[in-house]
Short mmCIF file of C-alpha atoms in Angstrom, two decimals:
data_model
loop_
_atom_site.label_atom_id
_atom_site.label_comp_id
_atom_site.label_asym_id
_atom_site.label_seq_id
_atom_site.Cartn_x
_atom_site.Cartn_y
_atom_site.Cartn_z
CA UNK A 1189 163.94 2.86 17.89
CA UNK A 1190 161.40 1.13 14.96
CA UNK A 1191 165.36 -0.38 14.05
CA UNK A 1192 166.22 -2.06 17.16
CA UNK A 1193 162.54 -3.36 17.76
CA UNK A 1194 163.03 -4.74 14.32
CA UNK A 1195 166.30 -6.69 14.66
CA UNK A 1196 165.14 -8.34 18.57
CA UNK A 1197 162.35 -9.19 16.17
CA UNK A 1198 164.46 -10.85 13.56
CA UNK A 1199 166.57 -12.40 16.37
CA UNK A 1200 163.58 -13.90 18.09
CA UNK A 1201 162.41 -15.63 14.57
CA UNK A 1202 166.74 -16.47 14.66
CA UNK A 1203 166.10 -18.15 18.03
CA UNK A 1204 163.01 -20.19 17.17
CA UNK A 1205 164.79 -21.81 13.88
CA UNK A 1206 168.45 -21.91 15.12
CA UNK A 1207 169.47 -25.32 16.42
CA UNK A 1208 171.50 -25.22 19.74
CA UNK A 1209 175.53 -25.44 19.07
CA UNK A 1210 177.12 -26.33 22.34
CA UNK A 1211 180.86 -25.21 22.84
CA UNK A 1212 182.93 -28.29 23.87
CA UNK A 1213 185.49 -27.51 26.49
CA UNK A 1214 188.40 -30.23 26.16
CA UNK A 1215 191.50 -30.79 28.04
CA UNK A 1216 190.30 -33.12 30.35
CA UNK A 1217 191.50 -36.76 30.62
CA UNK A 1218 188.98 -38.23 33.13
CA UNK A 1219 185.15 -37.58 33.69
CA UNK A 1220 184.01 -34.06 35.16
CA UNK A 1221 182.42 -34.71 38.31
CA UNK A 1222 181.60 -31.14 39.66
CA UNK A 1223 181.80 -27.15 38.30
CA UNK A 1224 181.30 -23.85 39.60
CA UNK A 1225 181.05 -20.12 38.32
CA UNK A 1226 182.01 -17.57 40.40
CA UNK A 1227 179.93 -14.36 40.21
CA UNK A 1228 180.14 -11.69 37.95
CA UNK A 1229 184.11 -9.49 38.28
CA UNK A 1230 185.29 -6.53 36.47
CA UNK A 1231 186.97 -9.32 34.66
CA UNK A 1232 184.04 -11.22 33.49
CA UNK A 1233 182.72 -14.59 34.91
CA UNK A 1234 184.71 -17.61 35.62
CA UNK A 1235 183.91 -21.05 35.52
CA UNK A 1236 186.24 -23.69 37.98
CA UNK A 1237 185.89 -27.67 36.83
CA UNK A 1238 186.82 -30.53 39.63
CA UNK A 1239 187.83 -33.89 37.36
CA UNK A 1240 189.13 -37.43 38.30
CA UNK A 1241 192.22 -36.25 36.70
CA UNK A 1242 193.17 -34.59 39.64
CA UNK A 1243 193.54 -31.62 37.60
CA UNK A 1244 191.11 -28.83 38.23
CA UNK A 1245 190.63 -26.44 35.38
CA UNK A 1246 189.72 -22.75 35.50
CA UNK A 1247 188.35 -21.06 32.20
CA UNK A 1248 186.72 -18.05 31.30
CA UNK A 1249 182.87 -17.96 31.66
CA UNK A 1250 181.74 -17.13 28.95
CA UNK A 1251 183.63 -18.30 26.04
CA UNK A 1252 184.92 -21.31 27.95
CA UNK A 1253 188.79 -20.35 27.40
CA UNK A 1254 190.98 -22.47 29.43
CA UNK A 1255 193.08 -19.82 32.04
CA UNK A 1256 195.21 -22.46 33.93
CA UNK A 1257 194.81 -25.91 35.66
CA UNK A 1258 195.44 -26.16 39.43
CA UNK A 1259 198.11 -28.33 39.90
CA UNK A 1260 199.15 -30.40 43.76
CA UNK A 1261 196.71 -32.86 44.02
CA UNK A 1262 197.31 -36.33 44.42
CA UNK A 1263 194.01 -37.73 43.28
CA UNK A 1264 190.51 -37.40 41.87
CA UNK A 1265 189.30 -33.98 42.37
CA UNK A 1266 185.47 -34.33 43.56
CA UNK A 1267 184.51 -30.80 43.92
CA UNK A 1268 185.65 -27.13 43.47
CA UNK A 1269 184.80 -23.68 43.68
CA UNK A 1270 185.30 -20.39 43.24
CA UNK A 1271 184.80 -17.34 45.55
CA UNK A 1272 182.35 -14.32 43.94
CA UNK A 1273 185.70 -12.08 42.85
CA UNK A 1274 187.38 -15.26 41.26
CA UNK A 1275 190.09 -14.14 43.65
CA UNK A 1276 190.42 -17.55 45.51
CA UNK A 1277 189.61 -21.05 44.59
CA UNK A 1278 189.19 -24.45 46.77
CA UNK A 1279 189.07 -27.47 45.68
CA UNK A 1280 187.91 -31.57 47.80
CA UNK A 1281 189.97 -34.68 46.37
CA UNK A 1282 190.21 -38.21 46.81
CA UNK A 1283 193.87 -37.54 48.27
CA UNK A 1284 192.07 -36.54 51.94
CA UNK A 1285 192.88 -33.14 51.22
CA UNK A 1286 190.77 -29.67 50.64
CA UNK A 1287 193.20 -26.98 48.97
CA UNK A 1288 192.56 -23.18 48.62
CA UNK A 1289 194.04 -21.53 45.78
CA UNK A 1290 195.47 -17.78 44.08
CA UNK A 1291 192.57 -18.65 40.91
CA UNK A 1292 194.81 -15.08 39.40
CA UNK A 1293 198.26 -17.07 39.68
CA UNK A 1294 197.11 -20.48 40.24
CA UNK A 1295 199.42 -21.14 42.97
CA UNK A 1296 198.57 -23.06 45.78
CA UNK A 1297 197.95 -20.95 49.14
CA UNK A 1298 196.24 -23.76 51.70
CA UNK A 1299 196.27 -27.65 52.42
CA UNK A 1300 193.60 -28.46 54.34
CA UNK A 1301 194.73 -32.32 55.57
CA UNK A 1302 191.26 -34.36 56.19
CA UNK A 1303 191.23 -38.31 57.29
CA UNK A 1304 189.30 -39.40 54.17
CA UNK A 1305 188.13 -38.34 50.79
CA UNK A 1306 186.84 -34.66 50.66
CA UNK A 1307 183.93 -34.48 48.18
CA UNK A 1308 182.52 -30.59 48.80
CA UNK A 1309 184.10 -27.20 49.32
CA UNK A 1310 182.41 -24.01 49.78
CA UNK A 1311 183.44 -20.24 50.54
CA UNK A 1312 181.46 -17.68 52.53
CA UNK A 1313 180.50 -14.78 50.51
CA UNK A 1314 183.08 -12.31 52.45
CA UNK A 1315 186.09 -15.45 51.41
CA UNK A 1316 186.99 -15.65 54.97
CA UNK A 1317 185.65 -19.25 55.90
CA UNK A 1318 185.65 -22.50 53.78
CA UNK A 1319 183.24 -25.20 54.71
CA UNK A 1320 184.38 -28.65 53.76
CA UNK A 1321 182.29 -32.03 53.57
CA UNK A 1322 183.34 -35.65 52.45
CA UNK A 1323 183.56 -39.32 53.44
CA UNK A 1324 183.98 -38.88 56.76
CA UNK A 1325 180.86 -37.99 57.71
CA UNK A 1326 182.45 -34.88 59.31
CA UNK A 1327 181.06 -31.27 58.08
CA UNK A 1328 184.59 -29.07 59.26
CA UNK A 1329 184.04 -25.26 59.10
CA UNK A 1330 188.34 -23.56 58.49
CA UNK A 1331 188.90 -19.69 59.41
CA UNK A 1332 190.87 -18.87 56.62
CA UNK A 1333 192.47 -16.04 58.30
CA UNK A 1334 193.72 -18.86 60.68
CA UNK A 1335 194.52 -21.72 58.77
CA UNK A 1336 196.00 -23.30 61.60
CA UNK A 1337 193.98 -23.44 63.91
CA UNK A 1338 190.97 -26.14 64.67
CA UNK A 1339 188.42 -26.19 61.93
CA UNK A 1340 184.74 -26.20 63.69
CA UNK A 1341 183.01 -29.64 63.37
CA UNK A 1342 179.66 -30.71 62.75
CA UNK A 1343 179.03 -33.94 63.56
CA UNK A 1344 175.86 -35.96 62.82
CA UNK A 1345 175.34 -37.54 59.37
CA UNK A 1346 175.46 -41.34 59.38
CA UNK A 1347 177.51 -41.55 55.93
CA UNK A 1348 179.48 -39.94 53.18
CA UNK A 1349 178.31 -35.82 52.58
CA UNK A 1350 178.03 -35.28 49.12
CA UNK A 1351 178.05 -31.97 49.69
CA UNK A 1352 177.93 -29.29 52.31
CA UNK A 1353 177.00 -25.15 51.31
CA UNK A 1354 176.68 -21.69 53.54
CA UNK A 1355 173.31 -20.53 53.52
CA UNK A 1356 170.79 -17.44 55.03
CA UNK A 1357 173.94 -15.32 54.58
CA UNK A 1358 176.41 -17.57 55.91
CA UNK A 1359 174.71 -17.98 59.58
CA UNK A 1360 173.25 -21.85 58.37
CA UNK A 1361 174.46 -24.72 56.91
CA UNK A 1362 172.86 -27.10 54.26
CA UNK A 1363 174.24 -30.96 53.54
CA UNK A 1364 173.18 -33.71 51.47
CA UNK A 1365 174.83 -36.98 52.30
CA UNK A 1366 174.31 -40.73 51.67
CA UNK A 1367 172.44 -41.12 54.22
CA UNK A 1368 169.79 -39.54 52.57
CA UNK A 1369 168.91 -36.68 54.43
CA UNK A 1370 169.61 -33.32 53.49
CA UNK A 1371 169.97 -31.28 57.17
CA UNK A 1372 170.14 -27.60 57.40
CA UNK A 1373 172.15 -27.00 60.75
CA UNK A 1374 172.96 -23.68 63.12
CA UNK A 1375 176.55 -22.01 62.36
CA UNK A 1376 177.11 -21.28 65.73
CA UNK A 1377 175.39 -23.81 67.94
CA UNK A 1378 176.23 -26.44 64.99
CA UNK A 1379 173.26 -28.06 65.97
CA UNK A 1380 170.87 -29.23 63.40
CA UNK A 1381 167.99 -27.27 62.49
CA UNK A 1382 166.06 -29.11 60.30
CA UNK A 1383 165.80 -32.18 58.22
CA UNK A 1384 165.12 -33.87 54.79
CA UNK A 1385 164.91 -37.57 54.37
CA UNK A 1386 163.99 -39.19 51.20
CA UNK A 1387 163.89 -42.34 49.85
CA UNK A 1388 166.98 -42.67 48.13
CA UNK A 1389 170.32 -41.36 47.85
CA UNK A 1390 170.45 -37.10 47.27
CA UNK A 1391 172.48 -36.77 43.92
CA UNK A 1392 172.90 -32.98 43.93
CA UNK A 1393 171.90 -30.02 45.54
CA UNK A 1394 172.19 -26.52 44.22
CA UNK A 1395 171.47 -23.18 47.07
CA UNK A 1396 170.14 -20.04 45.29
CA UNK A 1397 170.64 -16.77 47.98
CA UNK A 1398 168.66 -14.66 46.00
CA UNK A 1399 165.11 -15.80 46.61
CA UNK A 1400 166.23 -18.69 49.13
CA UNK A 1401 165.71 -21.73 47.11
CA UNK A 1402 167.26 -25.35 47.41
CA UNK A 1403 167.55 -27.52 44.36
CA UNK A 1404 168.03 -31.03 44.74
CA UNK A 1405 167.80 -34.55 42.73
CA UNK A 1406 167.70 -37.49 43.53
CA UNK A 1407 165.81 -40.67 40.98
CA UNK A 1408 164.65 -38.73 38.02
CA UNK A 1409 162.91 -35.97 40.24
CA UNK A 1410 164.06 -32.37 40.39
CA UNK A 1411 162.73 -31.20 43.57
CA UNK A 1412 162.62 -27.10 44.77
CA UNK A 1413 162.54 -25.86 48.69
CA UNK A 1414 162.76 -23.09 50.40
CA UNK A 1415 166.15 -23.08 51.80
CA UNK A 1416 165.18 -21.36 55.10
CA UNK A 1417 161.47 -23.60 56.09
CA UNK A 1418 162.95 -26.53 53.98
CA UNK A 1419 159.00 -26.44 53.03
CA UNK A 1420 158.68 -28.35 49.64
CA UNK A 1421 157.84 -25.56 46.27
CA UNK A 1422 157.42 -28.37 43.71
CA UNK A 1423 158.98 -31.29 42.27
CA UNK A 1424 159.70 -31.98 38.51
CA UNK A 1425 160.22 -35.25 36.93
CA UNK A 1426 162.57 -35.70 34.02
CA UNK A 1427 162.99 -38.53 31.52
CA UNK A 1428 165.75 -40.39 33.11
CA UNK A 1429 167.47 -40.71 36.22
CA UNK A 1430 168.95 -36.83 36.79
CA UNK A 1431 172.41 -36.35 38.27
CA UNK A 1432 172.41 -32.30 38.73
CA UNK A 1433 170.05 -29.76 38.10
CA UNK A 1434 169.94 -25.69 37.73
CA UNK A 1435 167.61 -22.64 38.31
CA UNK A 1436 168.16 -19.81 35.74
CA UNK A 1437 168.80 -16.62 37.87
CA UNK A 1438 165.51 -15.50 37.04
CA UNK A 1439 163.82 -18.56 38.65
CA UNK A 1440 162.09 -18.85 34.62
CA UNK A 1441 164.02 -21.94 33.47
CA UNK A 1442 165.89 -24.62 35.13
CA UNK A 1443 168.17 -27.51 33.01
CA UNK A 1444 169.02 -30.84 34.32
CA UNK A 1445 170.95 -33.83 32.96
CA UNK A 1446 171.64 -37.29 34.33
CA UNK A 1447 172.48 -40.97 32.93
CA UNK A 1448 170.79 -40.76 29.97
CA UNK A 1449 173.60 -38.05 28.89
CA UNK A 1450 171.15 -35.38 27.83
CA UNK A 1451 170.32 -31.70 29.21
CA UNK A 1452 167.35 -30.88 29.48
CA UNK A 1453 165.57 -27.16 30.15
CA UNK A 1454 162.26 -27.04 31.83
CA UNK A 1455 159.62 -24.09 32.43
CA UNK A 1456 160.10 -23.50 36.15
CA UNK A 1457 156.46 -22.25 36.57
CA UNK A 1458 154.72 -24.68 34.38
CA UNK A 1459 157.22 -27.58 35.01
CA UNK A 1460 156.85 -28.21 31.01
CA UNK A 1461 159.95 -29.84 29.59
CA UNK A 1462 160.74 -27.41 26.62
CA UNK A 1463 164.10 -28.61 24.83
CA UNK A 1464 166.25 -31.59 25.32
CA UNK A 1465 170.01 -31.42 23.60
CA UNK A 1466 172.19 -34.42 22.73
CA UNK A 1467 175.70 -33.97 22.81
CA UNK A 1468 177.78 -35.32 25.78
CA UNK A 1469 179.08 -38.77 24.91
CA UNK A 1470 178.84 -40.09 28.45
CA UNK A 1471 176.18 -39.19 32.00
CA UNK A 1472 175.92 -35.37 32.93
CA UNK A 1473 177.61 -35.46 36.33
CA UNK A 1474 177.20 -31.53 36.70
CA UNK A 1475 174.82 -29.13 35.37
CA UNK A 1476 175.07 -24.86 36.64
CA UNK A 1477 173.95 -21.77 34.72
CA UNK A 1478 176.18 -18.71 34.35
CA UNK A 1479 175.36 -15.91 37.16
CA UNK A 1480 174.34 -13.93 33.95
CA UNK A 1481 171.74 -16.76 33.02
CA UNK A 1482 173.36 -16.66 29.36
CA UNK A 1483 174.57 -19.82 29.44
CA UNK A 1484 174.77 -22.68 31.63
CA UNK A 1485 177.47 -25.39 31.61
CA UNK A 1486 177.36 -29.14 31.61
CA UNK A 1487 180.54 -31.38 33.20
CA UNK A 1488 180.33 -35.42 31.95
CA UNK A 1489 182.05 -38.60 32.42
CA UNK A 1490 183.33 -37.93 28.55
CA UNK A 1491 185.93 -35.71 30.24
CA UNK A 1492 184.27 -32.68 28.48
CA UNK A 1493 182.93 -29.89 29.54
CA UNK A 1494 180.22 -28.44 27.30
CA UNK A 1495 178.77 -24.60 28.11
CA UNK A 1496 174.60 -24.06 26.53
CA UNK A 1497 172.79 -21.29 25.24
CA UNK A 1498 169.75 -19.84 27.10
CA UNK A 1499 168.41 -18.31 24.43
CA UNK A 1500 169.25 -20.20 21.47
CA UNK A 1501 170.91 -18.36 18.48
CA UNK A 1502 171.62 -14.80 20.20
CA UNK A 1503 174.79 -13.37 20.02
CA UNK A 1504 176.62 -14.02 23.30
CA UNK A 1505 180.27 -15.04 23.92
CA UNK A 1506 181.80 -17.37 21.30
CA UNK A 1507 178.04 -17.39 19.93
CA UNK A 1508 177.30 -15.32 16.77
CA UNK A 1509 173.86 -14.75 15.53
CA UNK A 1510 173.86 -15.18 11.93
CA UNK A 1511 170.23 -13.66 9.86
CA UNK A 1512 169.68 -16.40 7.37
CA UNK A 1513 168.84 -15.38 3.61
CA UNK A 1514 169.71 -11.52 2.95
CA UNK A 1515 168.52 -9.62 5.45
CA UNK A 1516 170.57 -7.04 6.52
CA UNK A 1517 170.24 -4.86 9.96
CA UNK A 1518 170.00 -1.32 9.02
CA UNK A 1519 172.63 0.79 11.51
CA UNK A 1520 171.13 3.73 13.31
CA UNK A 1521 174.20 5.63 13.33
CA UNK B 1242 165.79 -27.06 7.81
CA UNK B 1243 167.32 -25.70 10.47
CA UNK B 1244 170.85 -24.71 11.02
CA UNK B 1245 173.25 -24.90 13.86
CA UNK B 1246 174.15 -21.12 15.51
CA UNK B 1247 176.93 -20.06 14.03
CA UNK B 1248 180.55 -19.74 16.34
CA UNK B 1249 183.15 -17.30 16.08
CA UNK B 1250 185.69 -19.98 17.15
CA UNK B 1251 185.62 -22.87 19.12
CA UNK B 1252 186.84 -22.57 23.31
CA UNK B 1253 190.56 -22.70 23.48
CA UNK B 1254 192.35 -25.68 25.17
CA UNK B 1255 194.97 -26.09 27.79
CA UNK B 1256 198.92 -25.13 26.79
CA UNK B 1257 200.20 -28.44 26.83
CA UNK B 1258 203.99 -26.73 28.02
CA UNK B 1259 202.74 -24.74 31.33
CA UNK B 1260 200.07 -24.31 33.74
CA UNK B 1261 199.01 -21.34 32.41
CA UNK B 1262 197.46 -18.09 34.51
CA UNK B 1263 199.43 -16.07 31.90
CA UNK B 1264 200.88 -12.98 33.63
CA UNK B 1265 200.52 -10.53 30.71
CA UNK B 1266 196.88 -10.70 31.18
CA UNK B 1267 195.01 -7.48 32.29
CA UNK B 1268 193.48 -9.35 35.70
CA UNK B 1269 196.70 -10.77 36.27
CA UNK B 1270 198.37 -7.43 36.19
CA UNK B 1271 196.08 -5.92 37.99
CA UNK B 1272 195.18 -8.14 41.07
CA UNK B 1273 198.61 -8.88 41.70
CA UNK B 1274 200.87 -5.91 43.27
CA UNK B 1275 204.02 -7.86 43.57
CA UNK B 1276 204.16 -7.80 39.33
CA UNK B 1277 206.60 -4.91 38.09
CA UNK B 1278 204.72 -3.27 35.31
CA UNK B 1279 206.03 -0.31 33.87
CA UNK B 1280 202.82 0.99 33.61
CA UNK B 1281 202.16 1.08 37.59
CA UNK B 1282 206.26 2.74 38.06
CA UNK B 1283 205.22 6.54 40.07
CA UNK B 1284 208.12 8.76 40.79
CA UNK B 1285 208.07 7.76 44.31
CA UNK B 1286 208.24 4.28 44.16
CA UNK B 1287 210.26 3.87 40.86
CA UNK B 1288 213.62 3.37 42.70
CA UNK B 1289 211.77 0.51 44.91
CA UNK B 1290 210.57 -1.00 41.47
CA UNK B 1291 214.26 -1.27 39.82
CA UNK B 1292 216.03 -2.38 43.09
CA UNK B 1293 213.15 -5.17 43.64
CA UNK B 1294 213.60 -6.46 39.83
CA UNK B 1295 217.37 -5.86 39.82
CA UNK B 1296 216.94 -8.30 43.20
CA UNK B 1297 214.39 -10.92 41.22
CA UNK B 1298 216.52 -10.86 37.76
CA UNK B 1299 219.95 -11.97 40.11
CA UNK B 1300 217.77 -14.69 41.53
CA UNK B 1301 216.19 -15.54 38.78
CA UNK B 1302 219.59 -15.73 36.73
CA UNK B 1303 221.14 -17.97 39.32
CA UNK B 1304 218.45 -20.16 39.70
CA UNK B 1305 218.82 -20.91 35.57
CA UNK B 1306 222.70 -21.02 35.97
CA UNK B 1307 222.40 -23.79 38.35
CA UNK B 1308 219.77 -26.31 36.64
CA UNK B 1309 222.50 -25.69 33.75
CA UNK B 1310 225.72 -26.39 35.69
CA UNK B 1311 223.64 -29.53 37.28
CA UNK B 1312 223.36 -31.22 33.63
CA UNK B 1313 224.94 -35.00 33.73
CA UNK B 1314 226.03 -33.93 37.68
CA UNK B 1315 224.55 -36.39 40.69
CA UNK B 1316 222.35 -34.54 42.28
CA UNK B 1317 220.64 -35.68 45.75
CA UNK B 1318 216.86 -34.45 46.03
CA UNK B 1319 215.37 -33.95 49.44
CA UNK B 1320 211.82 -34.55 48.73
CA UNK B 1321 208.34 -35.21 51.32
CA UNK B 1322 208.05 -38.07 53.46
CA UNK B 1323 211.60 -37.69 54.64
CA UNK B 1324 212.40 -39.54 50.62
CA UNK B 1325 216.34 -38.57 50.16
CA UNK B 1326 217.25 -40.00 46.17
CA UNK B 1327 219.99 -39.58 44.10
CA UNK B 1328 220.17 -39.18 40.71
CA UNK B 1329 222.00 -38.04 37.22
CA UNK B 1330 219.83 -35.07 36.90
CA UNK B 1331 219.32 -34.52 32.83
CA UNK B 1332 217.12 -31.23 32.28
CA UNK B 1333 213.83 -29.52 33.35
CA UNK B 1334 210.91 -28.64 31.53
CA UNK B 1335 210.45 -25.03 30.57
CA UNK B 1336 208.20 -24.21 33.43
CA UNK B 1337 210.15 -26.78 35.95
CA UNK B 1338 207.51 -28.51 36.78
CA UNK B 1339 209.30 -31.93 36.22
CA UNK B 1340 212.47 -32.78 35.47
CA UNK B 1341 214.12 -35.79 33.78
CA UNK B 1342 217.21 -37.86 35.72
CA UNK B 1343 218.80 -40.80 35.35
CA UNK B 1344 220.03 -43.78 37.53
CA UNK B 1345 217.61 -42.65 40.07
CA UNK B 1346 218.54 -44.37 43.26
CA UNK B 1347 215.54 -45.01 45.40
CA UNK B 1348 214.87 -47.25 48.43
CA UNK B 1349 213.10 -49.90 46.20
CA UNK B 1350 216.14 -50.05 43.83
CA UNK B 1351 217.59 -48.07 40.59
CA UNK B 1352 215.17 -46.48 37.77
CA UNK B 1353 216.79 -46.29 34.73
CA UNK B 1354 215.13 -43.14 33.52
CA UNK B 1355 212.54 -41.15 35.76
CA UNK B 1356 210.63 -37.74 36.18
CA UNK B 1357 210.95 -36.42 39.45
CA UNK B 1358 207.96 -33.90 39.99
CA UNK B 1359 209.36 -30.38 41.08
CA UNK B 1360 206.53 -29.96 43.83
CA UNK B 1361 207.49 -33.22 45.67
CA UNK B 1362 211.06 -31.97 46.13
CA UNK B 1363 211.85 -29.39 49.26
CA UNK B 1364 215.57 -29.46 47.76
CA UNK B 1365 218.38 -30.29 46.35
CA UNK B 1366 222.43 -30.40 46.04
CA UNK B 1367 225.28 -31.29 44.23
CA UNK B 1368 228.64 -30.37 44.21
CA UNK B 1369 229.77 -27.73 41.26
#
């Protein structure tokens, strides 16, 4: 109707003048080091946060309302994750254990003993495998339906995975360790496939199914593969030294943020860095956008998390859009 | 000249009392079976539904009668890593997650005051 087309019009003039408010996430006590969303439920989107705390948090996606912390760890939590219903979550700490968690009732379901930190965790999509990866070098695939039995091991990195994530629907493999390589590996013959190897050390690496695309960082470069051929797309460089980067679901945007404790969103297609927003008070250890592309959501070493508009000013979430002066949208009805 | 998007409130924060994962909440209440909602009560299962919270009230009951007979009693905790320590057990929190003794009695010697966290301890005893 003329009406609506008039009001998206109003709200894209809203979006060009509004200036980004983030929503600040607090409860915290150390720095985030890793987050996840799950996909999208009947219940919404959720959004999992691994801190140094020890105490992982899950909230609600999209409005960032804290559900319940995960309490049994020991030590630093380095990474967690949610499975696509939000059913299950597992989370890799510095107490050499992986646990697997009821994310409805928050209890604790698995502990998954490990001889040295655990730094990445990572369900299949059907829930019934977890791949871990940490310091010792070790990538260890655990039938859920079997807890006890022998995880599968894949052996071959030469130092500490950063992190380790199911790929080409679950039958591959992709790590990132210290070592600098990134290797995509065979489920079943747990032989490697293929390798990466760049000059220095991989900070993150992000795995998009739809459209089979690896995101990875390392220096101040953002840096896009295909996830099956490992063949380069492009590389992006951003301002400062990046610690984790995103692609909007749409592959039109991506957002990044590093040590100089900024996000910033780029153009995917024309690499052109668009906006940059100030607001974390420490480095951006964690960057992901929501599986809606709404938002995306930013973990730091302030201890906060901080969730970001897509489109700045539209109404979304906690996020009202507000016409300045008095202009006043004319109902249909 | 420009302004900041306006917010309808800001995210809310962790209960500083529990863990949270409220059970009243719709996803809660409907992911997890084992709840008793009246809402989910059929005639054929109804009698099943009483008996089983009948059954989780008794335990439930006990379970608060005995953290309030324990008050000012010794009470020797069983806990992991084969730890056995005694101590005058004082009161839980409200989600008994920790709870607060005295003159705890521990291989490296007697803490005058001391939280004892609820998921390092298998058991405990004392006599009524």
């Amino acid at each position: 109707t003329v009406v609506a087309l008039f009001s998206n019009y109003l709200e894209s003039l809203v979006n060009m003048a509004m200036r980004q408010t983030p929503l600040t996430c607090s409860g915290h006590t150390r720095p985030v080091v890793d987050l996840a969303f799950s996909g999208i439920t009947p219940y919404g989107y959720f959004l999992i946060s691994a801190c140094k705390d020890g105490k992982p948090m899950l909230r609600q996606g999209d409005t960032g309302d804290w559900i319940g912390t995960f309490l049994g760890h020991k030590g630093a939590v380095w990474g967690a994750t949610l499975n696509n219903e939000a059913t299950k979550a597992a989370t890799a700490a510095a107490d050499f254990t992986a646990k697997v968690w009821d994310a409805v009732t928050g209890d604790e379901v698995l502990t998954l003993a490990h001889k040295h930190i655990v730094k990445s965790v990572n369900f299949t999509q059907d829930s019934s495998c977890l791949l871990t990866g940490g310091n010792d070098k070790i990538i260890r695939i655990y039938d859920l339906n079997k807890p006890e039995a022998e995880p599968q091991e894949i052996t071959g990195h030469t130092s500490a995975i950063k992190k380790a994530l199911w790929c080409n629907n679950d039958t591959q493999i992709l790590s990132a360790a210290d070592d600098k390589t990134v290797r995509l590996w065979d489920r079943n013959s747990t032989e490697v496939v293929k390798q990466l190897s760049f000059d220095m050390s991989v900070s993150s690496m992000e795995y998009i199914p739809d459209g089979e695309v690896l995101v990875i960082t390392y220096g101040k470069t953002i840096a896009f593969y295909n996830a099956l051929s490992l063949d380069m797309i492009k590389t992006v460089d951003a301002p400062a030294s990046i610690h984790s980067a995103s692609l909007h679901p749409d592959k039109d945007f991506f957002v990044a943020g590093g040590d100089d404790f900024k996000l910033y969103k780029f153009d995917y297609g024309t690499k052109e860095e668009l906006e940059s927003y100030k607001g974390h008070f420490g480095p951006v250890h964690c960057v992901r956008f929501s599986p809606d592309g709404e938002l995306y959501a930013s973990g730091s070493e302030d201890g906060t998390l901080r969730l970001w508009q897509t489109a700045v000013g539209k109404t979304y979430g906690l996020w009202k859009c507000v016409l300045p002066g008095e202009v006043f949208m004319l109902n249909s009805k | 000249m420009r302004s900041h998007v306006s917010v309808l409130r800001l995210p809310r924060g962790p209960d500083p009392n529990g863990r949270g994962f409220d059970p009243n909440s719709p996803r809660f209440i409907a992911l997890c079976p084992t709840t008793i909602s009246a809402s989910s009560e059929t005639g054929t299962d109804s009698v099943q539904i009483r008996e089983e919270q009948r059954a989780r009230s008794a335990l439930r009951e006990s379970f608060l009668r005995t953290l309030i007979a324990m008050t000012n009693k010794q009470v020797q905790f069983h806990m992991h890593e084969r730890v056995k320590v005694e101590a005058k057990f004082g009161a839980s929190d409200i989600d008994v997650l920790n709870v607060q003794v005295s003159e705890l009695h521990t291989p490296i010697g007697v803490q005058k005051e001391a939280l004892l966290r609820c998921q390092d301890v298998i058991s405990y005893s004392f006599d009524l």
